[in-house]
mmCIF file of C-alpha atoms in Angstrom:
data_model
loop_
_atom_site.group_PDB
_atom_site.id
_atom_site.type_symbol
_atom_site.label_atom_id
_atom_site.label_comp_id
_atom_site.label_asym_id
_atom_site.label_seq_id
_atom_site.Cartn_x
_atom_site.Cartn_y
_atom_site.Cartn_z
ATOM 1 C CA MET A 1 64.999 -62.752 -26.642
ATOM 2 C CA THR A 2 64.871 -66.516 -26.403
ATOM 3 C CA ASP A 3 62.743 -66.868 -23.309
ATOM 4 C CA SER A 4 59.150 -67.396 -24.499
ATOM 5 C CA THR A 5 57.702 -65.907 -21.326
ATOM 6 C CA THR A 6 59.792 -62.755 -21.751
ATOM 7 C CA THR A 7 58.754 -62.497 -25.401
ATOM 8 C CA ALA A 8 55.078 -62.879 -24.546
ATOM 9 C CA ASP A 9 55.409 -60.297 -21.775
ATOM 10 C CA LEU A 10 56.986 -57.793 -24.169
ATOM 11 C CA ASP A 11 54.212 -58.330 -26.699
ATOM 12 C CA VAL A 12 51.638 -57.512 -24.019
ATOM 13 C CA ARG A 13 53.537 -54.417 -22.877
ATOM 14 C CA LEU A 14 53.840 -53.118 -26.436
ATOM 15 C CA GLU A 15 50.192 -53.766 -27.253
ATOM 16 C CA LYS A 16 49.081 -51.642 -24.300
ATOM 17 C CA HIS A 17 50.333 -48.612 -26.210
ATOM 18 C CA ARG A 18 48.861 -49.454 -29.630
ATOM 19 C CA VAL A 19 45.738 -47.271 -29.451
ATOM 20 C CA GLU A 20 47.476 -44.116 -28.238
ATOM 21 C CA LEU A 21 50.318 -44.607 -30.737
ATOM 22 C CA THR A 22 47.778 -45.045 -33.535
ATOM 23 C CA GLY A 23 46.146 -41.790 -32.471
ATOM 24 C CA TYR A 24 49.519 -40.045 -32.552
ATOM 25 C CA CYS A 25 50.481 -41.419 -35.953
ATOM 26 C CA TYR A 26 47.030 -40.627 -37.325
ATOM 27 C CA ARG A 27 47.357 -36.988 -36.265
ATOM 28 C CA MET A 28 50.801 -36.896 -37.858
ATOM 29 C CA LEU A 29 49.854 -38.577 -41.139
ATOM 30 C CA GLY A 30 46.152 -37.815 -41.667
ATOM 31 C CA SER A 31 45.609 -41.326 -43.002
ATOM 32 C CA SER A 32 43.900 -44.196 -41.211
ATOM 33 C CA PHE A 33 45.779 -46.955 -42.976
ATOM 34 C CA GLU A 34 49.160 -45.222 -43.010
ATOM 35 C CA ALA A 35 48.783 -44.634 -39.268
ATOM 36 C CA GLU A 36 48.184 -48.319 -38.625
ATOM 37 C CA ASP A 37 51.113 -49.234 -40.876
ATOM 38 C CA ALA A 38 53.324 -46.771 -38.978
ATOM 39 C CA VAL A 39 52.351 -48.265 -35.637
ATOM 40 C CA GLN A 40 52.962 -51.788 -36.872
ATOM 41 C CA ASP A 41 56.398 -50.699 -38.105
ATOM 42 C CA THR A 42 57.008 -49.078 -34.700
ATOM 43 C CA MET A 43 56.093 -52.292 -32.898
ATOM 44 C CA VAL A 44 58.340 -54.398 -35.118
ATOM 45 C CA ARG A 45 61.285 -52.022 -34.649
ATOM 46 C CA ALA A 46 60.732 -51.965 -30.891
ATOM 47 C CA TRP A 47 60.524 -55.742 -30.663
ATOM 48 C CA ARG A 48 63.686 -56.217 -32.714
ATOM 49 C CA SER A 49 65.737 -53.624 -30.853
ATOM 50 C CA TYR A 50 64.409 -54.159 -27.330
ATOM 51 C CA ASP A 51 67.704 -55.724 -26.227
ATOM 52 C CA LYS A 52 69.305 -52.313 -26.898
ATOM 53 C CA PHE A 53 66.688 -50.430 -24.872
ATOM 54 C CA GLU A 54 68.605 -49.263 -21.822
ATOM 55 C CA GLY A 55 65.619 -48.030 -19.835
ATOM 56 C CA ARG A 56 66.905 -44.465 -19.520
ATOM 57 C CA SER A 57 63.420 -43.346 -20.533
ATOM 58 C CA SER A 58 60.062 -45.059 -20.093
ATOM 59 C CA LEU A 59 58.950 -47.690 -22.589
ATOM 60 C CA ARG A 60 56.181 -45.298 -23.644
ATOM 61 C CA SER A 61 58.633 -42.469 -24.423
ATOM 62 C CA TRP A 62 60.872 -44.867 -26.322
ATOM 63 C CA LEU A 63 57.933 -46.046 -28.441
ATOM 64 C CA TYR A 64 56.932 -42.453 -29.204
ATOM 65 C CA ARG A 65 60.494 -41.722 -30.329
ATOM 66 C CA ILE A 66 60.379 -44.666 -32.716
ATOM 67 C CA ALA A 67 56.890 -43.743 -33.949
ATOM 68 C CA THR A 68 57.957 -40.140 -34.540
ATOM 69 C CA ASN A 69 60.906 -41.238 -36.652
ATOM 70 C CA VAL A 70 58.684 -43.595 -38.646
ATOM 71 C CA CYS A 71 56.170 -40.806 -39.320
ATOM 72 C CA LEU A 72 58.848 -38.264 -40.237
ATOM 73 C CA ASP A 73 60.273 -40.769 -42.728
ATOM 74 C CA MET A 74 56.810 -41.302 -44.226
ATOM 75 C CA LEU A 75 56.263 -37.551 -44.509
ATOM 76 C CA THR A 76 59.455 -36.811 -46.411
ATOM 77 C CA ALA A 77 57.499 -37.023 -49.677
ATOM 78 C CA GLY A 78 55.748 -33.832 -48.582
ATOM 79 C CA ASN A 79 52.220 -35.059 -49.183
ATOM 80 C CA LYS A 80 49.639 -33.095 -47.204
ATOM 81 C CA ARG A 81 46.293 -34.788 -46.667
ATOM 82 C CA ALA A 82 43.381 -32.419 -47.242
ATOM 83 C CA ARG A 83 39.623 -31.962 -47.372
ATOM 84 C CA PRO A 84 37.875 -30.873 -50.582
ATOM 85 C CA MET A 85 37.475 -27.306 -49.269
ATOM 86 C CA ASP A 86 41.236 -27.091 -48.735
ATOM 87 C CA LEU A 87 41.837 -27.676 -52.451
ATOM 88 C CA THR A 88 39.059 -26.026 -54.457
ATOM 89 C CA GLU A 89 36.346 -23.406 -54.270
ATOM 90 C CA SER A 90 32.784 -24.403 -53.461
ATOM 91 C CA THR A 91 30.905 -25.466 -56.590
ATOM 92 C CA PRO A 92 27.338 -24.279 -57.306
ATOM 93 C CA LEU A 93 24.937 -27.176 -57.806
ATOM 94 C CA ALA A 94 24.350 -26.178 -61.440
ATOM 95 C CA GLN A 95 28.064 -26.800 -62.146
ATOM 96 C CA ALA A 96 28.481 -29.885 -59.969
ATOM 97 C CA ALA A 97 30.701 -32.587 -61.434
ATOM 98 C CA LEU A 98 32.005 -35.670 -59.652
ATOM 99 C CA SER A 99 35.756 -35.648 -60.304
ATOM 100 C CA PRO A 100 37.741 -38.122 -58.174
ATOM 101 C CA ARG A 101 41.291 -37.560 -56.955
ATOM 102 C CA PRO A 102 43.761 -40.260 -55.805
ATOM 103 C CA ASP A 103 43.350 -41.776 -52.347
ATOM 104 C CA HIS A 104 46.554 -40.185 -51.033
ATOM 105 C CA THR A 105 44.988 -36.732 -51.536
ATOM 106 C CA TRP A 106 42.436 -37.026 -48.784
ATOM 107 C CA LEU A 107 42.279 -36.674 -45.053
ATOM 108 C CA GLU A 108 40.764 -39.964 -43.963
ATOM 109 C CA PRO A 109 38.220 -40.811 -41.249
ATOM 110 C CA MET A 110 39.096 -43.001 -38.288
ATOM 111 C CA PRO A 111 36.962 -44.929 -35.757
ATOM 112 C CA ASP A 112 37.265 -43.471 -32.264
ATOM 113 C CA ALA A 113 37.990 -46.884 -30.765
ATOM 114 C CA ARG A 114 41.214 -47.204 -32.771
ATOM 115 C CA ILE A 115 42.736 -43.856 -31.736
ATOM 116 C CA LEU A 116 41.211 -42.719 -28.430
ATOM 117 C CA PRO A 117 42.474 -44.714 -25.447
ATOM 118 C CA THR A 118 40.363 -45.115 -22.349
ATOM 119 C CA VAL A 119 41.039 -42.315 -19.858
ATOM 120 C CA GLU A 120 39.375 -41.492 -16.550
ATOM 121 C CA ASP A 121 39.706 -37.707 -16.741
ATOM 122 C CA PRO A 122 36.735 -36.226 -18.702
ATOM 123 C CA ALA A 123 38.755 -33.117 -19.563
ATOM 124 C CA GLU A 124 41.570 -35.241 -20.983
ATOM 125 C CA ALA A 125 39.052 -37.281 -22.987
ATOM 126 C CA ALA A 126 37.506 -34.088 -24.389
ATOM 127 C CA VAL A 127 40.910 -32.750 -25.500
ATOM 128 C CA ALA A 128 41.688 -36.064 -27.191
ATOM 129 C CA LYS A 129 38.412 -35.971 -29.128
ATOM 130 C CA GLU A 130 38.891 -32.351 -30.137
ATOM 131 C CA SER A 131 42.351 -33.193 -31.460
ATOM 132 C CA VAL A 132 41.087 -35.762 -33.998
ATOM 133 C CA ARG A 133 38.127 -33.790 -35.333
ATOM 134 C CA LEU A 134 38.271 -33.213 -39.060
ATOM 135 C CA ALA A 135 38.825 -29.446 -39.003
ATOM 136 C CA PHE A 136 41.724 -29.693 -36.536
ATOM 137 C CA MET A 137 43.211 -32.656 -38.397
ATOM 138 C CA ALA A 138 43.098 -30.678 -41.654
ATOM 139 C CA ALA A 139 44.850 -27.763 -39.967
ATOM 140 C CA LEU A 140 47.573 -30.049 -38.597
ATOM 141 C CA GLN A 141 48.358 -31.271 -42.101
ATOM 142 C CA GLN A 142 49.387 -27.749 -43.121
ATOM 143 C CA LEU A 143 52.229 -27.675 -40.589
ATOM 144 C CA PRO A 144 55.778 -28.786 -41.387
ATOM 145 C CA ALA A 145 56.330 -32.294 -40.078
ATOM 146 C CA LYS A 146 58.468 -31.426 -37.025
ATOM 147 C CA GLN A 147 56.193 -28.532 -36.032
ATOM 148 C CA ARG A 148 53.303 -30.955 -36.300
ATOM 149 C CA ALA A 149 55.042 -33.394 -33.956
ATOM 150 C CA VAL A 150 55.878 -30.653 -31.452
ATOM 151 C CA LEU A 151 52.322 -29.305 -31.417
ATOM 152 C CA ILE A 152 50.796 -32.755 -30.919
ATOM 153 C CA LEU A 153 53.215 -33.763 -28.193
ATOM 154 C CA ARG A 154 52.993 -30.455 -26.314
ATOM 155 C CA GLU A 155 49.362 -29.370 -26.825
ATOM 156 C CA VAL A 156 47.515 -32.671 -27.205
ATOM 157 C CA LEU A 157 49.580 -35.143 -25.187
ATOM 158 C CA ALA A 158 50.796 -32.554 -22.634
ATOM 159 C CA TRP A 159 54.472 -33.521 -22.768
ATOM 160 C CA LYS A 160 56.987 -31.146 -21.208
ATOM 161 C CA ALA A 161 59.215 -29.138 -23.536
ATOM 162 C CA SER A 162 62.255 -30.958 -22.134
ATOM 163 C CA GLU A 163 60.673 -34.339 -22.907
ATOM 164 C CA VAL A 164 59.883 -33.306 -26.483
ATOM 165 C CA ALA A 165 63.405 -31.937 -26.922
ATOM 166 C CA GLU A 166 64.875 -35.247 -25.797
ATOM 167 C CA LEU A 167 62.564 -37.208 -28.090
ATOM 168 C CA LEU A 168 63.442 -35.077 -31.129
ATOM 169 C CA GLY A 169 67.111 -34.764 -30.252
ATOM 170 C CA THR A 170 66.987 -30.990 -30.096
ATOM 171 C CA THR A 171 66.917 -28.154 -27.538
ATOM 172 C CA VAL A 172 64.099 -26.809 -25.388
ATOM 173 C CA ALA A 173 64.509 -23.437 -27.100
ATOM 174 C CA SER A 174 64.036 -25.094 -30.496
ATOM 175 C CA VAL A 175 60.918 -26.908 -29.280
ATOM 176 C CA ASN A 176 59.408 -23.714 -27.877
ATOM 177 C CA SER A 177 60.144 -21.873 -31.119
ATOM 178 C CA ALA A 178 58.541 -24.618 -33.209
ATOM 179 C CA LEU A 179 55.471 -24.615 -30.972
ATOM 180 C CA GLN A 180 55.139 -20.847 -31.266
ATOM 181 C CA ARG A 181 55.316 -21.016 -35.074
ATOM 182 C CA ALA A 182 52.808 -23.859 -35.198
ATOM 183 C CA ARG A 183 50.352 -21.969 -33.004
ATOM 184 C CA ALA A 184 50.730 -18.867 -35.187
ATOM 185 C CA THR A 185 50.026 -20.863 -38.344
ATOM 186 C CA LEU A 186 46.878 -22.400 -36.873
ATOM 187 C CA ALA A 187 45.678 -19.033 -35.579
ATOM 188 C CA GLU A 188 46.200 -17.441 -38.999
ATOM 189 C CA ARG A 189 44.408 -20.310 -40.714
ATOM 190 C CA ASP A 190 41.505 -20.020 -38.295
ATOM 191 C CA ALA A 191 41.311 -16.243 -38.755
ATOM 192 C CA ASP A 192 41.168 -16.687 -42.530
ATOM 193 C CA GLY A 193 38.242 -19.089 -42.145
ATOM 194 C CA GLN A 194 40.200 -21.946 -43.698
ATOM 195 C CA GLN A 195 39.651 -24.357 -40.858
ATOM 196 C CA GLY A 196 35.936 -24.694 -41.458
ATOM 197 C CA ALA A 197 33.108 -24.717 -38.974
ATOM 198 C CA ARG A 198 34.082 -25.775 -35.483
ATOM 199 C CA ALA A 199 32.113 -28.729 -34.237
ATOM 200 C CA ALA A 200 30.624 -27.954 -30.834
ATOM 201 C CA VAL A 201 29.776 -31.505 -29.806
ATOM 202 C CA SER A 202 29.601 -32.256 -26.109
ATOM 203 C CA ASP A 203 31.035 -35.420 -24.608
ATOM 204 C CA PRO A 204 28.791 -37.280 -24.051
ATOM 205 C CA LEU A 205 26.114 -35.911 -26.366
ATOM 206 C CA ASP A 206 23.657 -33.677 -24.569
ATOM 207 C CA GLU A 207 19.905 -34.141 -24.881
ATOM 208 C CA GLU A 208 19.539 -31.522 -27.615
ATOM 209 C CA GLN A 209 22.261 -33.137 -29.733
ATOM 210 C CA GLN A 210 20.738 -36.589 -29.248
ATOM 211 C CA LYS A 211 17.363 -35.309 -30.445
ATOM 212 C CA LEU A 212 19.008 -33.574 -33.406
ATOM 213 C CA LEU A 213 20.562 -36.870 -34.492
ATOM 214 C CA GLU A 214 17.259 -38.690 -34.071
ATOM 215 C CA ARG A 215 15.594 -36.108 -36.305
ATOM 216 C CA TYR A 216 18.430 -36.384 -38.794
ATOM 217 C CA VAL A 217 18.058 -40.166 -39.069
ATOM 218 C CA ALA A 218 14.297 -39.824 -39.584
ATOM 219 C CA ALA A 219 14.757 -37.082 -42.203
ATOM 220 C CA PHE A 220 17.528 -38.884 -44.112
ATOM 221 C CA GLU A 221 15.936 -42.327 -44.104
ATOM 222 C CA GLY A 222 12.643 -40.737 -45.143
ATOM 223 C CA TYR A 223 14.501 -38.542 -47.660
ATOM 224 C CA ASP A 224 12.437 -35.655 -46.388
ATOM 225 C CA MET A 225 14.189 -32.537 -47.660
ATOM 226 C CA THR A 226 11.866 -30.200 -45.758
ATOM 227 C CA ALA A 227 12.757 -31.896 -42.486
ATOM 228 C CA LEU A 228 16.439 -32.009 -43.413
ATOM 229 C CA THR A 229 16.443 -28.303 -44.269
ATOM 230 C CA ALA A 230 15.278 -27.528 -40.739
ATOM 231 C CA LEU A 231 18.345 -29.366 -39.341
ATOM 232 C CA LEU A 232 21.058 -27.872 -41.540
ATOM 233 C CA HIS A 233 22.852 -24.622 -40.792
ATOM 234 C CA GLU A 234 22.376 -22.106 -43.604
ATOM 235 C CA ASP A 235 26.118 -22.313 -44.351
ATOM 236 C CA ALA A 236 26.387 -26.085 -43.934
ATOM 237 C CA ILE A 237 29.077 -27.865 -45.953
ATOM 238 C CA MET A 238 28.800 -31.216 -47.723
ATOM 239 C CA THR A 239 31.882 -33.113 -48.924
ATOM 240 C CA MET A 240 32.224 -36.455 -50.714
ATOM 241 C CA PRO A 241 35.818 -37.722 -50.965
ATOM 242 C CA PRO A 242 37.262 -39.106 -53.245
ATOM 243 C CA PHE A 243 35.425 -36.444 -55.286
ATOM 244 C CA ASP A 244 36.784 -32.921 -54.986
ATOM 245 C CA LEU A 245 33.289 -31.427 -55.268
ATOM 246 C CA TRP A 246 31.979 -29.725 -52.158
ATOM 247 C CA LEU A 247 28.734 -27.884 -51.675
ATOM 248 C CA THR A 248 27.751 -25.143 -49.283
ATOM 249 C CA GLY A 249 24.291 -23.984 -48.256
ATOM 250 C CA VAL A 250 21.021 -25.798 -47.672
ATOM 251 C CA ASP A 251 19.626 -25.313 -51.193
ATOM 252 C CA ASP A 252 22.628 -26.814 -52.977
ATOM 253 C CA ILE A 253 22.933 -29.721 -50.524
ATOM 254 C CA THR A 254 19.262 -30.734 -50.681
ATOM 255 C CA GLY A 255 19.241 -30.031 -54.424
ATOM 256 C CA PHE A 256 22.137 -32.412 -54.923
ATOM 257 C CA MET A 257 20.436 -35.073 -52.839
ATOM 258 C CA THR A 258 17.313 -34.980 -55.004
ATOM 259 C CA THR A 259 19.197 -34.951 -58.337
ATOM 260 C CA LEU A 260 22.665 -36.539 -58.582
ATOM 261 C CA GLY A 261 22.138 -38.183 -55.190
ATOM 262 C CA ALA A 262 18.569 -39.335 -55.736
ATOM 263 C CA SER A 263 19.531 -43.024 -55.588
ATOM 264 C CA CYS A 264 20.094 -42.572 -51.839
ATOM 265 C CA ALA A 265 16.358 -42.358 -51.180
ATOM 266 C CA ASP A 266 15.076 -45.084 -48.814
ATOM 267 C CA SER A 267 18.541 -45.597 -47.339
ATOM 268 C CA ARG A 268 19.369 -46.903 -43.862
ATOM 269 C CA LEU A 269 21.806 -45.489 -41.308
ATOM 270 C CA LEU A 270 23.791 -47.278 -38.599
ATOM 271 C CA PRO A 271 25.590 -45.234 -35.916
ATOM 272 C CA VAL A 272 29.378 -44.975 -35.806
ATOM 273 C CA GLN A 273 31.797 -42.834 -33.805
ATOM 274 C CA ALA A 274 34.473 -41.255 -35.954
ATOM 275 C CA ASN A 275 36.984 -38.483 -35.318
ATOM 276 C CA GLY A 276 35.398 -37.598 -31.990
ATOM 277 C CA LEU A 277 32.136 -36.835 -33.796
ATOM 278 C CA PRO A 278 28.794 -38.555 -34.366
ATOM 279 C CA GLY A 279 28.527 -40.404 -37.640
ATOM 280 C CA PHE A 280 26.615 -43.010 -39.560
ATOM 281 C CA ALA A 281 27.263 -45.895 -41.891
ATOM 282 C CA HIS A 282 25.073 -45.132 -44.881
ATOM 283 C CA TYR A 283 23.534 -48.067 -46.744
ATOM 284 C CA LYS A 284 21.456 -47.448 -49.844
ATOM 285 C CA PRO A 285 18.998 -49.881 -51.470
ATOM 286 C CA ASP A 286 20.646 -52.730 -53.362
ATOM 287 C CA GLU A 287 18.593 -52.973 -56.530
ATOM 288 C CA GLU A 288 20.204 -56.253 -57.635
ATOM 289 C CA ALA A 289 20.590 -58.339 -54.479
ATOM 290 C CA GLY A 290 17.865 -56.758 -52.364
ATOM 291 C CA GLY A 291 18.421 -55.309 -48.928
ATOM 292 C CA PHE A 292 21.014 -52.554 -48.590
ATOM 293 C CA THR A 293 24.576 -52.040 -49.807
ATOM 294 C CA PRO A 294 27.304 -49.798 -48.304
ATOM 295 C CA TRP A 295 27.480 -46.310 -49.751
ATOM 296 C CA ALA A 296 29.336 -43.992 -47.350
ATOM 297 C CA VAL A 297 30.630 -43.321 -43.866
ATOM 298 C CA GLN A 298 29.047 -40.019 -42.825
ATOM 299 C CA VAL A 299 30.744 -37.801 -40.251
ATOM 300 C CA LEU A 300 28.615 -34.951 -38.912
ATOM 301 C CA GLU A 301 29.713 -31.630 -37.442
ATOM 302 C CA ILE A 302 27.185 -29.948 -35.142
ATOM 303 C CA SER A 303 27.127 -26.438 -33.728
ATOM 304 C CA ASP A 304 24.406 -24.355 -32.069
ATOM 305 C CA GLY A 305 21.741 -26.985 -32.584
ATOM 306 C CA ARG A 306 22.309 -27.398 -36.333
ATOM 307 C CA ILE A 307 24.379 -29.621 -38.607
ATOM 308 C CA THR A 308 27.237 -27.538 -40.001
ATOM 309 C CA GLY A 309 29.244 -30.267 -41.712
ATOM 310 C CA PHE A 310 28.043 -33.318 -43.591
ATOM 311 C CA HIS A 311 31.067 -35.324 -44.743
ATOM 312 C CA CYS A 312 30.547 -38.493 -46.771
ATOM 313 C CA PHE A 313 33.505 -40.821 -47.309
ATOM 314 C CA LEU A 314 32.532 -42.994 -50.238
ATOM 315 C CA ASP A 315 35.289 -45.612 -50.528
ATOM 316 C CA THR A 316 33.245 -48.212 -48.695
ATOM 317 C CA LYS A 317 35.521 -51.152 -49.560
ATOM 318 C CA ARG A 318 38.131 -49.512 -47.338
ATOM 319 C CA TRP A 319 36.032 -47.789 -44.685
ATOM 320 C CA PHE A 320 33.383 -50.356 -43.782
ATOM 321 C CA PRO A 321 35.868 -53.120 -42.796
ATOM 322 C CA LEU A 322 37.905 -50.525 -40.869
ATOM 323 C CA PHE A 323 34.798 -49.610 -38.862
ATOM 324 C CA GLY A 324 33.798 -53.265 -38.428
ATOM 325 C CA LEU A 325 30.618 -52.741 -40.442
ATOM 326 C CA PRO A 326 28.704 -55.417 -42.390
ATOM 327 C CA LEU A 327 28.975 -55.264 -46.195
ATOM 328 C CA HIS A 328 25.272 -55.991 -46.637
ATOM 329 C CA LEU A 329 22.073 -55.392 -44.695
ATOM 330 C CA ASP A 330 18.967 -57.485 -45.167
ATOM 331 C CA ALA A 331 15.736 -55.710 -46.015
ATOM 332 C CA VAL A 332 14.407 -56.450 -42.524
ATOM 333 C CA ASP A 333 17.074 -56.078 -39.872
ATOM 334 C CA ASP A 334 16.492 -55.396 -36.172
ATOM 335 C CA THR A 335 19.894 -53.748 -35.891
ATOM 336 C CA ILE A 336 18.645 -50.688 -37.755
ATOM 337 C CA ALA A 337 15.485 -50.092 -35.755
ATOM 338 C CA ASP A 338 16.781 -47.304 -33.509
ATOM 339 C CA PRO A 339 20.382 -46.533 -34.476
ATOM 340 C CA VAL A 340 20.664 -43.283 -32.524
ATOM 341 C CA ASP A 341 19.236 -44.838 -29.367
ATOM 342 C CA ASP A 342 21.813 -47.619 -29.691
ATOM 343 C CA ALA A 343 24.616 -45.095 -30.128
ATOM 344 C CA VAL A 344 23.512 -43.037 -27.140
ATOM 345 C CA GLU A 345 23.176 -46.161 -24.992
ATOM 346 C CA ALA A 346 26.656 -47.325 -26.015
ATOM 347 C CA GLU A 347 28.131 -43.912 -25.229
ATOM 348 C CA SER A 348 26.404 -43.896 -21.816
ATOM 349 C CA ASP A 349 27.897 -47.293 -21.068
ATOM 350 C CA GLN A 350 31.362 -45.960 -21.944
ATOM 351 C CA VAL A 351 30.915 -42.973 -19.651
ATOM 352 C CA GLU A 352 29.911 -45.250 -16.775
ATOM 353 C CA GLU A 353 33.042 -47.307 -17.416
ATOM 354 C CA GLY A 354 35.212 -44.186 -17.194
ATOM 355 C CA VAL A 355 35.874 -43.571 -20.914
#
């Protein structure tokens, strides 16, 4: 393409699909950064081969075909992203040891804004959020690559079987068979309790969930274990990638926080939205420079008025820039006065705008 106007127009048309393609690649790959790399590769391939695009399908379908091929190529190594509870047994606090595993081991968190496009249908928005929650993402990673693609395209994106068959270059019967096997695998995993607690978070947060988060912020920033105990489900799970340690139960979680995790006392929390769930950027006191330094991105799972999952992603050099978070907070900072109120207000604004 030599015409600059045509080139600019194509760039705009491609960019309109970036968020939804990132969401698709993220579900396929389980990695935030690999998903963004896959989408960038998709965009480059599309730009270079656009002259060969004959328009027999929509631009969107064509981009999904390219993205699928990119993801399938990336998955040929067979790596399956996982959560700590997918790899090891729960460790009692008395035996807790912080043993890291390589980055490519872990299912990674992702900011909602990068993977959930704006949609007007509340039901469609709810399905999209459900499909990026950590438990569902972990289950997806257990499926063979093509079954994973079929399930996402059919169940999450609501493509017709004929459309998926055309995209994958196969038959409708093959697509239906793959979908049936994928559903059976997820059902078996769920029945065995391997998927973990289901997060029952409304969209937007209801009043009870908002109050629960407010109480959580007060309890965590005050490092009040009595108050925190009242908020945690008795079978709550705490994970801390890149460490493979995971804890279950209120006593072990609060016990860890007051022993190995004692340096997190007097921390500050800023709200984030990750994987369709409420979360917080966790800053702990910076003993050398003063103020607060990044420590973790927390993603919370809530069900029946209690916190059931408490997932702390500790590689802050990667996560905080991804979430657009500052790498230092001053000791006195107005932005941390009412983080939950800010989050709720932002979510209300999105709802009014049709998100």
